[in-house]
XYZ file of C-alpha atoms in Angstrom:
555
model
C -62.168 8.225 -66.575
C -61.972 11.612 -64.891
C -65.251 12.125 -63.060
C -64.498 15.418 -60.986
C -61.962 18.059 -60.865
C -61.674 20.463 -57.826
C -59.440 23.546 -57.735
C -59.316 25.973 -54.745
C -56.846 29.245 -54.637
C -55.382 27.577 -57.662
C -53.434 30.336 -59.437
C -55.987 33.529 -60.637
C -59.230 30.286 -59.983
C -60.537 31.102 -56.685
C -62.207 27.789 -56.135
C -63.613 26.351 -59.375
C -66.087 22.463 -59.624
C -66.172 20.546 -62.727
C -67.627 17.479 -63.781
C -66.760 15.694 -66.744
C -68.267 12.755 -68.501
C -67.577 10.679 -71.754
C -66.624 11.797 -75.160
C -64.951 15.078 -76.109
C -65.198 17.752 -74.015
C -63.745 21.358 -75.318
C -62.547 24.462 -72.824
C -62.071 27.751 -74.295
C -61.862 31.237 -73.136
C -59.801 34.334 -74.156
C -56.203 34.627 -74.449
C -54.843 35.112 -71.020
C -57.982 33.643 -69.348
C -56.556 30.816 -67.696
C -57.474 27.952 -70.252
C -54.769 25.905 -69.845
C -54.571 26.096 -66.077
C -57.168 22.733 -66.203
C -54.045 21.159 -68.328
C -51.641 22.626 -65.435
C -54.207 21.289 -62.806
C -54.280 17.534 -64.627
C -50.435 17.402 -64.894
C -50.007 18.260 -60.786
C -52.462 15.346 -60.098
C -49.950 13.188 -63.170
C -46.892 14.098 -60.642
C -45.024 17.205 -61.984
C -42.730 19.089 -59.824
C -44.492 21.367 -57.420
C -43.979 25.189 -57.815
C -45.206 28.213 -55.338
C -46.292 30.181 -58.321
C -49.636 28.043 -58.582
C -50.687 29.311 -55.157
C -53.536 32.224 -55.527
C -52.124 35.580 -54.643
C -52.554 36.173 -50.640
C -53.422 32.319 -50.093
C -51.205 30.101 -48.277
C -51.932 26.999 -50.425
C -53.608 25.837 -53.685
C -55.612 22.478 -53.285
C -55.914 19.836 -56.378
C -58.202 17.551 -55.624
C -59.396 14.602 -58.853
C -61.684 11.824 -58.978
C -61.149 9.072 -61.309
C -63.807 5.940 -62.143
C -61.988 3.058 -62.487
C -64.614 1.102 -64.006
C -62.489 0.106 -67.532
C -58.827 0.924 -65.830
C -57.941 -2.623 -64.571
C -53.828 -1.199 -65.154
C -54.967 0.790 -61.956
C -57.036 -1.304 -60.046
C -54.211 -3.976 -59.955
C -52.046 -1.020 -58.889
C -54.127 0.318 -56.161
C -54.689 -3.319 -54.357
C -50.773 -4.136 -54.744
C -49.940 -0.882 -52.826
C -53.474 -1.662 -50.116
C -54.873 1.757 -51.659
C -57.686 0.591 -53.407
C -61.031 1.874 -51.939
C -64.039 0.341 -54.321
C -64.906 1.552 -58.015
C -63.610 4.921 -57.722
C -59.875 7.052 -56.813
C -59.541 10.110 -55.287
C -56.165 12.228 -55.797
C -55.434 15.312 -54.177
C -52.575 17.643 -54.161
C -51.938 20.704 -51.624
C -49.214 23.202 -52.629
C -47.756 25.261 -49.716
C -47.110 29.230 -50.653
C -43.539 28.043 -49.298
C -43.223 25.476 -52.545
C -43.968 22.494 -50.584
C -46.694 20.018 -51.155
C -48.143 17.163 -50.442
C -49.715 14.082 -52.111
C -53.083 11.347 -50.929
C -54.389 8.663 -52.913
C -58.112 7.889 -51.600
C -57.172 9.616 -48.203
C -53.920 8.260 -47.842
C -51.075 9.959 -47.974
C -48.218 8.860 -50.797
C -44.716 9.923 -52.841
C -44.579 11.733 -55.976
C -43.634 8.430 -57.399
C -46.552 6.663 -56.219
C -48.591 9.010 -57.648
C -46.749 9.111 -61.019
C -47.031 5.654 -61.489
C -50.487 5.441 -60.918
C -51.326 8.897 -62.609
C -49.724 7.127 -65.794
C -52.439 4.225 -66.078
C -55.182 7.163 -66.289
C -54.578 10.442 -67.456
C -52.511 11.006 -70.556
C -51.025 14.827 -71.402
C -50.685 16.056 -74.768
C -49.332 18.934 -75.904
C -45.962 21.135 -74.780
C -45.157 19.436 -71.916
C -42.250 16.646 -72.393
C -43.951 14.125 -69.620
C -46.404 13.225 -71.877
C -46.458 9.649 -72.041
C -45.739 9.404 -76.305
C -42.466 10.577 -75.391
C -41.684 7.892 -73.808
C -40.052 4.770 -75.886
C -41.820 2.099 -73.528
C -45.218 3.617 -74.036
C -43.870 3.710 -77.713
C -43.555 0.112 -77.649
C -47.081 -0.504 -75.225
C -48.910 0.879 -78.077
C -47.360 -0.846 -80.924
C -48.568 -3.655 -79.153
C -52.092 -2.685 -78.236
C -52.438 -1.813 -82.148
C -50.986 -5.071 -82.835
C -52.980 -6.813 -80.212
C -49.994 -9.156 -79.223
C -50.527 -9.833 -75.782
C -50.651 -14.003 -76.345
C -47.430 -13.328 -78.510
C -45.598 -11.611 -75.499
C -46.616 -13.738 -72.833
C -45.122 -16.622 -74.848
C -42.122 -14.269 -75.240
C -41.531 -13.580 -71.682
C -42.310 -17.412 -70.732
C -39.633 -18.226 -72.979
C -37.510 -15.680 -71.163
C -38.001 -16.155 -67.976
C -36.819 -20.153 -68.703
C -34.179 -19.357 -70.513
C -32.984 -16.817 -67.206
C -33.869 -19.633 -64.817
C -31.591 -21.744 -66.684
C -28.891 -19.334 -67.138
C -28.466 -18.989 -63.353
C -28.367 -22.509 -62.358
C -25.348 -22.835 -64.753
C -23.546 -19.601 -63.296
C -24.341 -20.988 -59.864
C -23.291 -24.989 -60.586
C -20.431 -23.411 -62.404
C -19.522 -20.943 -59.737
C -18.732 -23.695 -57.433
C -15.323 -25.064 -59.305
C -13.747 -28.452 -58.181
C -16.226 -29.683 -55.574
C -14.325 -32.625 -54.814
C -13.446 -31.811 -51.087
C -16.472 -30.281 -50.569
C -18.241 -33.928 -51.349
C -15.450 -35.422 -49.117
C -16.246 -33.048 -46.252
C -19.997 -33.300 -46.760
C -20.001 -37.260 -46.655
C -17.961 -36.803 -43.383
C -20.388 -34.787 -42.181
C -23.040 -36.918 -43.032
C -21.662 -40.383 -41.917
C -21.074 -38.793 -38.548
C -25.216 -37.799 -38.384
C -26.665 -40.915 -39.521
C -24.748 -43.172 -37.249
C -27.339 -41.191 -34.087
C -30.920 -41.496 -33.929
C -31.689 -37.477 -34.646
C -36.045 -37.641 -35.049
C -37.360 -34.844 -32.786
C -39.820 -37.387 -30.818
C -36.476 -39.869 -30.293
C -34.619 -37.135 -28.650
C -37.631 -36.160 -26.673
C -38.010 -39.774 -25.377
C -34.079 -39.554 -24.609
C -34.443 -36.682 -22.781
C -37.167 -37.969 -20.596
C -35.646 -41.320 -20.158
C -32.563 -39.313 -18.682
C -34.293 -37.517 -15.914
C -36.021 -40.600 -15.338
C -32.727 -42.507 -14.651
C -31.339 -39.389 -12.969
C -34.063 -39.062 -9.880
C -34.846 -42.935 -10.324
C -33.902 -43.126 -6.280
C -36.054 -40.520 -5.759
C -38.759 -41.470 -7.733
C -38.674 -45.263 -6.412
C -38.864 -43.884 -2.588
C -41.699 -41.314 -3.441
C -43.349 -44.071 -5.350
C -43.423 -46.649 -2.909
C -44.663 -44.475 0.250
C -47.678 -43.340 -2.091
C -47.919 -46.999 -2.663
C -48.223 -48.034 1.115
C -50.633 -44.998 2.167
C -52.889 -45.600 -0.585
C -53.389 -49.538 -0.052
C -50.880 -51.155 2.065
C -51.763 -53.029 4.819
C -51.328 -50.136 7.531
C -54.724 -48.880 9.379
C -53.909 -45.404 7.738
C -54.003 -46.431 4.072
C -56.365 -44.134 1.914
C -58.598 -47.749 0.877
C -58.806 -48.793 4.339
C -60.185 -44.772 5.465
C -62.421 -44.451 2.794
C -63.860 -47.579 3.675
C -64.837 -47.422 7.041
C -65.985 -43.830 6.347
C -68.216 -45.519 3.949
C -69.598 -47.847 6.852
C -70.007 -45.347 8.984
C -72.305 -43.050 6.797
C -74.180 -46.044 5.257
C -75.064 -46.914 9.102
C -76.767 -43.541 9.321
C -77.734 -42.424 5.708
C -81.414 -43.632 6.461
C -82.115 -40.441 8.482
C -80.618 -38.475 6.235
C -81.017 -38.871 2.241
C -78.048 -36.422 1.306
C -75.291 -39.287 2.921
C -75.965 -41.400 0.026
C -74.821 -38.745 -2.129
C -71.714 -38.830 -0.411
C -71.373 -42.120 0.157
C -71.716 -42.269 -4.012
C -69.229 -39.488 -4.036
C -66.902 -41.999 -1.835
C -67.380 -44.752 -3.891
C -66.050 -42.706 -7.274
C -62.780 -41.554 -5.269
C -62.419 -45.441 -3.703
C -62.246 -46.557 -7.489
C -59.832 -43.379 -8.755
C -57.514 -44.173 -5.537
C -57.425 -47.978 -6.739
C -56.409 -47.342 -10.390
C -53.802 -44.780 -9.154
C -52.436 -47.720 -6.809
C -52.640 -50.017 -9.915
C -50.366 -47.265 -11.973
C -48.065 -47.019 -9.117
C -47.612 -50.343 -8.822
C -46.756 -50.640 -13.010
C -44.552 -47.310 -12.308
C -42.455 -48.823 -9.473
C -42.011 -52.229 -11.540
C -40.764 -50.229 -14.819
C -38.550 -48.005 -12.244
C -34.710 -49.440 -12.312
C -31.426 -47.981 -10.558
C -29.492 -49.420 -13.619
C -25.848 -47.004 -13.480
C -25.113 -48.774 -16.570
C -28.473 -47.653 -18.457
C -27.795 -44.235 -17.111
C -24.269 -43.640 -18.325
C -25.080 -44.877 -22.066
C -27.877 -42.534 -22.105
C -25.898 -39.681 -21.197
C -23.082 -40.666 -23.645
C -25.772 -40.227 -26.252
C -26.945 -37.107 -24.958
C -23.492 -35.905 -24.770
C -22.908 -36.751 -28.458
C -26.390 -35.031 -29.660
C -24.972 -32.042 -27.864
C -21.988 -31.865 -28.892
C -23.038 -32.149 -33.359
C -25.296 -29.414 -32.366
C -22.505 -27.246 -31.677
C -20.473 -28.188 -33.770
C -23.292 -27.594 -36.975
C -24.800 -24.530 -34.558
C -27.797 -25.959 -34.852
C -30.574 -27.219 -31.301
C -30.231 -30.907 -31.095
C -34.145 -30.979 -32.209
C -33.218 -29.604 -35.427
C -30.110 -31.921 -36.227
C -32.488 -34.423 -38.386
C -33.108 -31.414 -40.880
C -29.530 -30.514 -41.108
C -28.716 -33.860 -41.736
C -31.588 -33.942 -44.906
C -30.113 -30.819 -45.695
C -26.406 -32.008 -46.456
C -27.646 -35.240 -48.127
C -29.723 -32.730 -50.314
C -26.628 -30.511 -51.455
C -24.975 -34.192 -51.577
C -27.047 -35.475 -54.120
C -26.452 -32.021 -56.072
C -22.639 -31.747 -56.219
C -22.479 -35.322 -57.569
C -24.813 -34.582 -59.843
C -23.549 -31.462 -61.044
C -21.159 -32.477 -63.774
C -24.053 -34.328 -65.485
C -26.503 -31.514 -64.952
C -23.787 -29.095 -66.448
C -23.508 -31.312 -69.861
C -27.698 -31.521 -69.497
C -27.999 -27.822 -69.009
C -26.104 -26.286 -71.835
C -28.282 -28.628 -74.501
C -31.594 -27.139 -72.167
C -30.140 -23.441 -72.387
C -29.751 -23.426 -75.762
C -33.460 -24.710 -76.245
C -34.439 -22.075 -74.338
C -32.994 -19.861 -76.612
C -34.139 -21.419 -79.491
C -37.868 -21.158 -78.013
C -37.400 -17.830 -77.435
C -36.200 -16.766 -80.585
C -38.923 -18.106 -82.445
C -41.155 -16.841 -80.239
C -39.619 -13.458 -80.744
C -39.694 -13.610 -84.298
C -43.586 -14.181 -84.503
C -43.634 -10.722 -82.486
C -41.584 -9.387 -84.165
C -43.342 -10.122 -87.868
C -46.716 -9.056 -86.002
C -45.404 -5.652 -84.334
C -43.109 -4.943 -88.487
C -46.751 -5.835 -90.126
C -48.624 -3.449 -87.321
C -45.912 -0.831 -87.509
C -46.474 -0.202 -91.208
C -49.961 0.287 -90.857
C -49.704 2.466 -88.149
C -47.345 4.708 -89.898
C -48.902 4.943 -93.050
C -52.598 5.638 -91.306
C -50.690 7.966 -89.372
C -48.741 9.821 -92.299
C -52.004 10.063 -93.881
C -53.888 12.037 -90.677
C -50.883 14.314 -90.485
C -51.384 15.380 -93.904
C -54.742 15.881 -93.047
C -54.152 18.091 -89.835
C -52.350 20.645 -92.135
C -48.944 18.709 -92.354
C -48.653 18.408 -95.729
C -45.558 16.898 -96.944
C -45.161 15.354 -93.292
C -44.128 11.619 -92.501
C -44.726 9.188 -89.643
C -42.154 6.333 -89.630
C -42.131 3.387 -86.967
C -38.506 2.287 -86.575
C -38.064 -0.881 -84.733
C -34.301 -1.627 -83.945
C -33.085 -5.140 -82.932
C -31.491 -5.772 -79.530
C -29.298 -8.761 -78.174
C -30.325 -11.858 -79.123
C -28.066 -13.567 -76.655
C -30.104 -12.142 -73.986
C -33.272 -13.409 -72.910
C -35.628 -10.408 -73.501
C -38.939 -10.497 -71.554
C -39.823 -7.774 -74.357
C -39.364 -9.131 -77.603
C -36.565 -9.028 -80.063
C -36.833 -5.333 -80.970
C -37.459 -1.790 -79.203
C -39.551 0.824 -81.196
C -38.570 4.429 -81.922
C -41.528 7.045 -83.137
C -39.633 9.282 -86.044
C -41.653 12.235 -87.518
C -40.539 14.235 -90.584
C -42.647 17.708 -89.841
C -41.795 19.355 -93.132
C -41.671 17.213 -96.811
C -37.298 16.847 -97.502
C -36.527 16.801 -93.867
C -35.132 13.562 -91.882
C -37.304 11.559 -90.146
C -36.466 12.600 -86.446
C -37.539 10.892 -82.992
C -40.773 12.013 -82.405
C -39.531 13.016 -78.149
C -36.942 15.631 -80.305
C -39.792 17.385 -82.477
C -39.641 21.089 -81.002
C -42.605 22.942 -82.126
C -45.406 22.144 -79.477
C -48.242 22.517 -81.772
C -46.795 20.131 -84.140
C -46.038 18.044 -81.342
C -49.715 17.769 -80.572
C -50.896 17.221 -83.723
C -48.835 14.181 -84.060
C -50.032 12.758 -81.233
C -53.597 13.239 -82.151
C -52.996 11.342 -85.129
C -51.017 8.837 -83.654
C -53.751 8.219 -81.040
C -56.549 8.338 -83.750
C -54.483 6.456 -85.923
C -54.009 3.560 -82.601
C -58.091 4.084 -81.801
C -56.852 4.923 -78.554
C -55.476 1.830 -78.031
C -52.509 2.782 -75.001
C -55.426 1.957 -72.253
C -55.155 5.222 -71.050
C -59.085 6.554 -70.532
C -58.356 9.987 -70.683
C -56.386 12.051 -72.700
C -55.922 15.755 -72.844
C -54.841 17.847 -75.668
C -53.032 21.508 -74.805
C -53.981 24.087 -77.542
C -53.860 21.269 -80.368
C -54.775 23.057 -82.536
C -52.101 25.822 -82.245
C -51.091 27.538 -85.983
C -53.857 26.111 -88.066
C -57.449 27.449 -89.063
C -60.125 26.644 -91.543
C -60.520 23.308 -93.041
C -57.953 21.438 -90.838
C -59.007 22.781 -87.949
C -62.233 21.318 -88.545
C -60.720 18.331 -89.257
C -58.962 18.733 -86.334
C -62.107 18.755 -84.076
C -63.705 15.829 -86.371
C -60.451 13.302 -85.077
C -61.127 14.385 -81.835
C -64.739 13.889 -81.509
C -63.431 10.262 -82.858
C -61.123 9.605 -80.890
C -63.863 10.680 -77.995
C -65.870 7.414 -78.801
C -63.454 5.208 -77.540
C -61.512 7.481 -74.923
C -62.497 10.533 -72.680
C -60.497 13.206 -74.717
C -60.463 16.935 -72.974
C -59.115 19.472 -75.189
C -58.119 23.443 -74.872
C -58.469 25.403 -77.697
C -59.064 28.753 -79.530
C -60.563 27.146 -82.393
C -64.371 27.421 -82.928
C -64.457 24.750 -85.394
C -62.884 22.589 -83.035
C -64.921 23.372 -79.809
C -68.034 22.964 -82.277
C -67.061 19.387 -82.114
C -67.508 18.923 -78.459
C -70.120 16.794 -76.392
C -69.315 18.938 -73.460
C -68.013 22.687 -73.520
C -66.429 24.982 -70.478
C -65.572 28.215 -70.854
C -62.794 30.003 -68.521
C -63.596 34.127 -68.531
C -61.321 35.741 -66.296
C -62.627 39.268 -64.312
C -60.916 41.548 -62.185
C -62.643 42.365 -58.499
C -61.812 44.659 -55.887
C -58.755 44.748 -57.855
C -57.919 41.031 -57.727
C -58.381 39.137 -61.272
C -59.831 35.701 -60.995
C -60.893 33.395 -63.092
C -63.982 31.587 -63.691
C -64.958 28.009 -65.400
C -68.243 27.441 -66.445
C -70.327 24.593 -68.262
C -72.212 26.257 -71.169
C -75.705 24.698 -72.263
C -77.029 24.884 -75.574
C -77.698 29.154 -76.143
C -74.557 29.713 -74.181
C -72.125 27.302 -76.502
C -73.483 29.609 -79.438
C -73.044 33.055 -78.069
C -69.471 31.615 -77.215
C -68.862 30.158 -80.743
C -70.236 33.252 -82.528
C -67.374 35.149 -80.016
C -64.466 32.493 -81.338
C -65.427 33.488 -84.608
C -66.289 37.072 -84.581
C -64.185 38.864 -82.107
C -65.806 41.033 -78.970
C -68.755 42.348 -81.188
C -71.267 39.322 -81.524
C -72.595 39.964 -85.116
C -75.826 38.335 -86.830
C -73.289 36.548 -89.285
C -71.279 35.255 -86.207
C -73.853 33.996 -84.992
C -75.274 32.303 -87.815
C -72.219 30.493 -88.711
C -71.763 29.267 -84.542
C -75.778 28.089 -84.793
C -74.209 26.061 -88.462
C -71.172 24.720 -86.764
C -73.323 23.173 -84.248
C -75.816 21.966 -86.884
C -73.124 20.500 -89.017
C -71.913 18.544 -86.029
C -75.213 17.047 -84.858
C-alpha cells in the first residue's frame, strides 16, 4: 500500500507531502490544476520513460520520492530479498529527473535500472486510465487474474509439476539421442578404463608412494644422518648426550643441598634424559626399517612414472586420477544403458504428457467456469457505469498441446464490445480512454480486486458520464476500496462524495510563476469543495445543500 508520496519542483508543484491510507481516496481540483500530475507522479515511480518537461520551470531537477508498506505484498517482498534490496516492512522509491532529460532510479537507498524498478513497481501500484502500461493491458496479467478469480493456484502448481517432468524428460531423450552410434565411444571408454584400474589411484596411496620415493631416494643419506644421531645420543663414546646428561645430573645432585633451585633442574634433566631415550629408541626402529634396496627403488619409480604419465594423458593431477576413473565408469554404465533407457523413456514421456494434460484440463474447466462468471458480472457493471448495450467477453484460446506448458492449456484474451452491435474487440485495442477506465473498474470490481496489486489508481474514470452512473461510479469504487487502496482523479462530485480520504490540487499564480498546491480537506472543507463541483465558482445555498446530502447519503 502507498503510505507517502513526495514531489519537489515536480512540474507547476513546488514541493507537495501526501499521506495516504486505506480505502478510496478522491483528488479533485479545477480543470488545468494539475490533478492528474499525482497519476503522472505514480507512473514515474511504475517505470515510464523519463521526460525534461516534468522538471519545474527554472529548476534543474524534479524529485519523486514513494513509500510503499509491504505488509500484504509478499509478490514484492520475495522480489526485494532475491535482488538483496529488501530493508524491513517498508520500500522506499525515488526518482530524480535532470532538466537535461536524464534521471535516475533507488530502491530503499540503492540505486537500480528502469527494469528493476518496473518489475517491482508492477507487484504494487496498478494504473488505470489513458495510459497503455497499465497492467489490464497486458495478456499475462489477463491470465494472473483469471486465476486469482478462479483461485487455481493448487491446479497450476500441479500443471507446472507436470511440466517441468515432462521437459526433464524431453531433454534426456534429445541428449541420449543426440549421441548416435556409441559403439566406439564404449570401446574407447573401456580402454580407458582398463588402463586406470590396473594402478592403485586413492589420493592417500599416491601420497604414501610419493613419500616412500624420497625415502628410497636419500635412503644413503638418511641411514648416515641416522646412525651419527644414533651414536651421539647413546653410543658408547664419553660424548654421547645419555652419558652428559648424566654426569651433569651427578654433579648438581652433589650440590643441590645448598641450593633448592638445582633440584628443579636436575627434574628438568631428568624429563630431557627420558625424551633423548625415546628419540634413540625411534632412531633405532628408523635405521632398522631404512633399506638401500635399488630394486625397491626402481619399481617405485616405474609406478610413479606411469601415474604421471595417465595424468597427462587425461590432463588431469595424479591426485585426481581416482575421480576420473569413477567418472568414465559413470558415463560407462550410461551408454550401455542407453538403448534400454531410450525404449523406457518414450513410454515415461508420454506419461508425462498424459499427466499433464489432465492436469491441464481440470484448469482449464476451472478458469472456462470462472471466465463466464467474470464476464457476465462484468457485462452487467458496464451496463451499470453508463455502457448500456456494452459486452465483456473472456476468450480463452488453446495452445500446443505437444508442448509442456508450465501455464495451462489455454491463454486468455479480454474482448470488450463498447457500443450494443459492435464486435467484441481486445480490450488493449479499445481507444476511448474513459471507456477504457470504466472497463477496468468493472473488471476489477467484478475480480474483488483479486490481481494482488494493493493499490490501484483510476485517471479521470469517470470521464463523459454524470448523474446516476456517476454515482454509481463512486459507489464501485468505494467497493472496490474495501479490499484494495484505490486513488482516483476526478471532476465528478458524486464520485469524490464517495471518498474516505479527499485532496484537492488548486493551482495559483505568484510573482508571476503558477504553482500548484495539494491539500487534504477535513470535513467543512470536503463540502465547500463539493458544493464548488456542483455549482460552479459561485458557492450557492442549494450547492451547498446538495454537497452536505452527498456526504450524508454516503455515511
Amino acid at each position: 500500500m502507498l503510505a507517502h508520496l513526495s514531489l519537489k519542483q515536480f512540474a507547476v508543484v513546488s514541493e507537495a507531502e501526501l499521506a495516504f491510507g486505506p480505502g478510496l481516496t478522491v483528488i479533485s481540483g479545477e480543470t488545468g490544476a494539475g490533478k492528474s500530475l499525482l497519476v503522472d507522479a505514480l507512473g514515474l515511480l511504475s517505470g515510464l520513460r523519463a521526460d525534461s518537461g516534468v522538471v519545474r520551470h527554472g529548476a534543474d531537477r524534479a524529485e519523486v520520492l514513494g513509500e510503499f508498506s509491504l505488509e500484504d505484498v509478499p509478490a514484492a517482498r520475495e522480489w526485494l530479498v532475491a535482488n538483496e534490496l529488501d530493508e524491513e516492512d517498508t520500500c522506499q522509491i525515488r526518482r530524480v529527473v535532470r532538466a537535461d532529460g536524464g534521471s535516475r532510479t533507488w530502491i530503499n537507498g540503492r540505486p537500480v535500472t528502469l527494469t528493476q524498478l518496473a518489475a517491482l513497481a508492477g507487484c504494487l501500484v496498478e494504473i488505470h486510465g489513458q495510459h497503455e502500461h497499465q497492467a489490464l493491458m497486458s495478456r499475462p496479467s489477463q491470465l494472473a487474474l483469471l486465476d486469482a478469480f478462479a483461485r487455481t493456484a493448487p491446479e497450476l502448481e500441479a500443471v507446472a509439476a507436470a511440466a517441468n517432468r515432462w521437459t526433464d524428460l524431453l531433454r534426456e531423450r534429445d541428449r541420449l539421442s543426440s549421441q548416435g552410434d556409441v559403439s566406439e565411444r564404449i570401446d574407447w571408454l573401456a580402454h580407458q578404463h582398463a588402463e586406470l584400474e590396473r594402478e592403485t589411484l586413492e589420493p592417500e596411496s599416491i601420497e604414501q608412494l610419493q613419500r616412500d620415493h624420497r625415502r628410497q631416494a636419500h635412503a644413503s643419506d638418511l641411514i648416515a644422518a641416522c646412525e651419527t644421531a644414533f651414536a651421539r645420543l647413546g653410543g658408547d663414546e664419553n660424548e654421547s648426550v645419555t652419558r652428559s646428561l648424566g654426569r651433569v645430573r651427578a654433579e648438581l645432585q652433589r650440590v643441590a643441598e645448598h641450593e633448592p633451585r638445582l633440584s628443579q633442574v636436575d627434574a628438568m634433566l631428568d624429563t630431557a634424559a627420558i625424551q633423548v631415550d625415546e628419540a634413540h629408541a625411534l632412531l633405532d626402529r628408523v635405521l632398522s626399517d631404512l633399506d638401500l634396496d635399488p630394486s625397491a627403488f626402481d619399481s617405485i619409480e616405474q609406478r610413479l612414472g606411469r601415474l604421471h604419465d595417465l595424468a597427462r594423458k587425461h590432463r588431469v593431477a595424479p591426485e585426481q586420477l581416482a575421480a576420473q576413473r569413477d567418472a568414465i565408469e559413470a558415463e560407462l554404465e550410461e551408454l550401455r544403458g542407453a538403448g534400454a533407457r531410450l525404449e523406457k523413456l518414450d513410454l515415461e514421456i508420454e506419461q508425462a504428457r498424459q499427466q499433464w494434460r489432465s492436469a491441464a484440463d481440470v484448469l482449464g474447466a476451472q478458469r472456462r467456469s470462472a471466465a463466464a462468471t467474470l464476464a457476465e458480472a462484468t457485462t452487467a457493471l458496464i451496463t451499470e457505469l453508463g455502457m448500456g448495450g456494452g459486452r465483456f467477453d473472456v476468450a480463452l484460446e488453446p495452445v500446443d498441446a505437444d508442448k509442456p506448458d508450465p501455464q495451462g492449456g489455454e491463454r486468455v484474451e479480454f474482448l470488450v464490445a463498447a457500443n450494443p452491435g459492435q464486435p467484441p474487440r481486445p480490450l488493449r485495442k479499445v481507444a476511448s480512454g474513459g471507456e477504457l477506465s470504466r472497463i477496468s473498474l468493472a473488471i476489477e470490481v467484478a475480480a474483488l480486486g483479486l490481481d494482488a496489486v494493493p493499490t490501484m489508481v483510476f485517471d479521470e474514470v469517470d470521464s463523459g458520464i454524470g448523474g446516476g452512473v456517476a454515482e454509481i461510479v463512486g459507489q464501485k469504487l468505494r467497493a472496490l476500496g474495501a479490499s484494495r487502496q484505490v486513488l482516483c482523479v476526478t471532476h465528478l462530485p458524486q464520485v469524490a462524495a464517495q471518498g474516505h480520504a479527499h485532496y484537492r490540487v488548486s493551482k495559483a499564480a505568484s510573482e508571476g510563476v503558477t504553482q500548484s498546491q495539494v491539500k487534504l480537506l477535513d470535513g467543512k472543507q470536503r463540502q465547500e469543495e463539493l458544493a464548488r463541483m456542483l455549482g460552479g465558482v459561485e458557492l450557492t445555498p442549494e450547492a451547498r445543500a446538495a454537497a452536505r446530502r452527498l456526504l450524508r447519503d454516503v455515511d
